[in-house]
């Protein structure tokens, strides 16, 4: 092995040994003390209210009602054909 490879291995070993250190197993340093202002009964009553009023329907799952048009479909087709003949709209797959 050449000296660059040995130096790289030594540097990696030094970095790895710095990163590995012992700590408490129970993670008690992350414990948070919390003091609530509401009673357990208040929280339980709110949870029961939410459960009764909650909808099981996913958000955005309703379909909008169909819009009733007053225009005849034959009139729409005639207008589209006339616009096509006059070059007001493109036809086919071209992007003109």
mmCIF file of C-alpha atoms in Angstrom, residues 44-90:
data_model
loop_
_atom_site.group_PDB
_atom_site.id
_atom_site.type_symbol
_atom_site.label_atom_id
_atom_site.label_comp_id
_atom_site.label_asym_id
_atom_site.label_seq_id
_atom_site.Cartn_x
_atom_site.Cartn_y
_atom_site.Cartn_z
ATOM 1 C CA UNK A 44 -61.734 14.166 27.426
ATOM 2 C CA UNK A 45 -64.909 16.200 26.776
ATOM 3 C CA UNK A 46 -63.234 18.027 23.893
ATOM 4 C CA UNK A 47 -62.006 14.735 22.431
ATOM 5 C CA UNK A 48 -65.531 13.287 22.586
ATOM 6 C CA UNK A 49 -66.946 16.358 20.826
ATOM 7 C CA UNK A 50 -64.381 16.094 18.048
ATOM 8 C CA UNK A 51 -65.114 12.397 17.589
ATOM 9 C CA UNK A 52 -68.864 13.062 17.219
ATOM 10 C CA UNK A 53 -68.492 15.911 14.736
ATOM 11 C CA UNK A 54 -65.697 14.426 12.656
ATOM 12 C CA UNK A 55 -66.455 13.510 9.068
ATOM 13 C CA UNK A 56 -65.209 10.194 7.723
ATOM 14 C CA UNK A 57 -65.295 11.597 4.209
ATOM 15 C CA UNK A 58 -61.829 12.487 2.884
ATOM 16 C CA UNK A 59 -61.215 16.157 2.198
ATOM 17 C CA UNK A 60 -61.805 17.117 -1.421
ATOM 18 C CA UNK A 61 -63.678 13.939 -2.286
ATOM 19 C CA UNK A 62 -66.947 15.594 -3.215
ATOM 20 C CA UNK A 63 -67.694 16.165 -6.870
ATOM 21 C CA UNK A 64 -69.101 19.532 -7.880
ATOM 22 C CA UNK A 65 -72.631 19.533 -9.193
ATOM 23 C CA UNK A 66 -72.965 19.570 -12.953
ATOM 24 C CA UNK A 67 -73.498 23.048 -14.349
ATOM 25 C CA UNK A 68 -76.687 23.438 -16.336
ATOM 26 C CA UNK A 69 -76.096 25.227 -19.618
ATOM 27 C CA UNK A 70 -78.657 27.221 -21.533
ATOM 28 C CA UNK A 71 -76.740 26.884 -24.824
ATOM 29 C CA UNK A 72 -77.709 24.146 -27.248
ATOM 30 C CA UNK A 73 -74.922 21.682 -28.112
ATOM 31 C CA UNK A 74 -75.637 22.140 -31.848
ATOM 32 C CA UNK A 75 -75.002 25.883 -31.492
ATOM 33 C CA UNK A 76 -71.698 25.250 -29.716
ATOM 34 C CA UNK A 77 -70.575 22.853 -32.460
ATOM 35 C CA UNK A 78 -71.576 25.360 -35.160
ATOM 36 C CA UNK A 79 -69.598 28.142 -33.451
ATOM 37 C CA UNK A 80 -66.551 25.877 -33.123
ATOM 38 C CA UNK A 81 -66.728 24.881 -36.799
ATOM 39 C CA UNK A 82 -67.007 28.530 -37.864
ATOM 40 C CA UNK A 83 -64.047 29.548 -35.644
ATOM 41 C CA UNK A 84 -62.009 26.716 -37.166
ATOM 42 C CA UNK A 85 -62.864 27.838 -40.723
ATOM 43 C CA UNK A 86 -61.921 31.449 -39.887
ATOM 44 C CA UNK A 87 -58.585 30.355 -38.363
ATOM 45 C CA UNK A 88 -59.466 31.598 -34.881
ATOM 46 C CA UNK A 89 -58.588 28.229 -33.343
ATOM 47 C CA UNK A 90 -55.978 25.684 -34.353
#
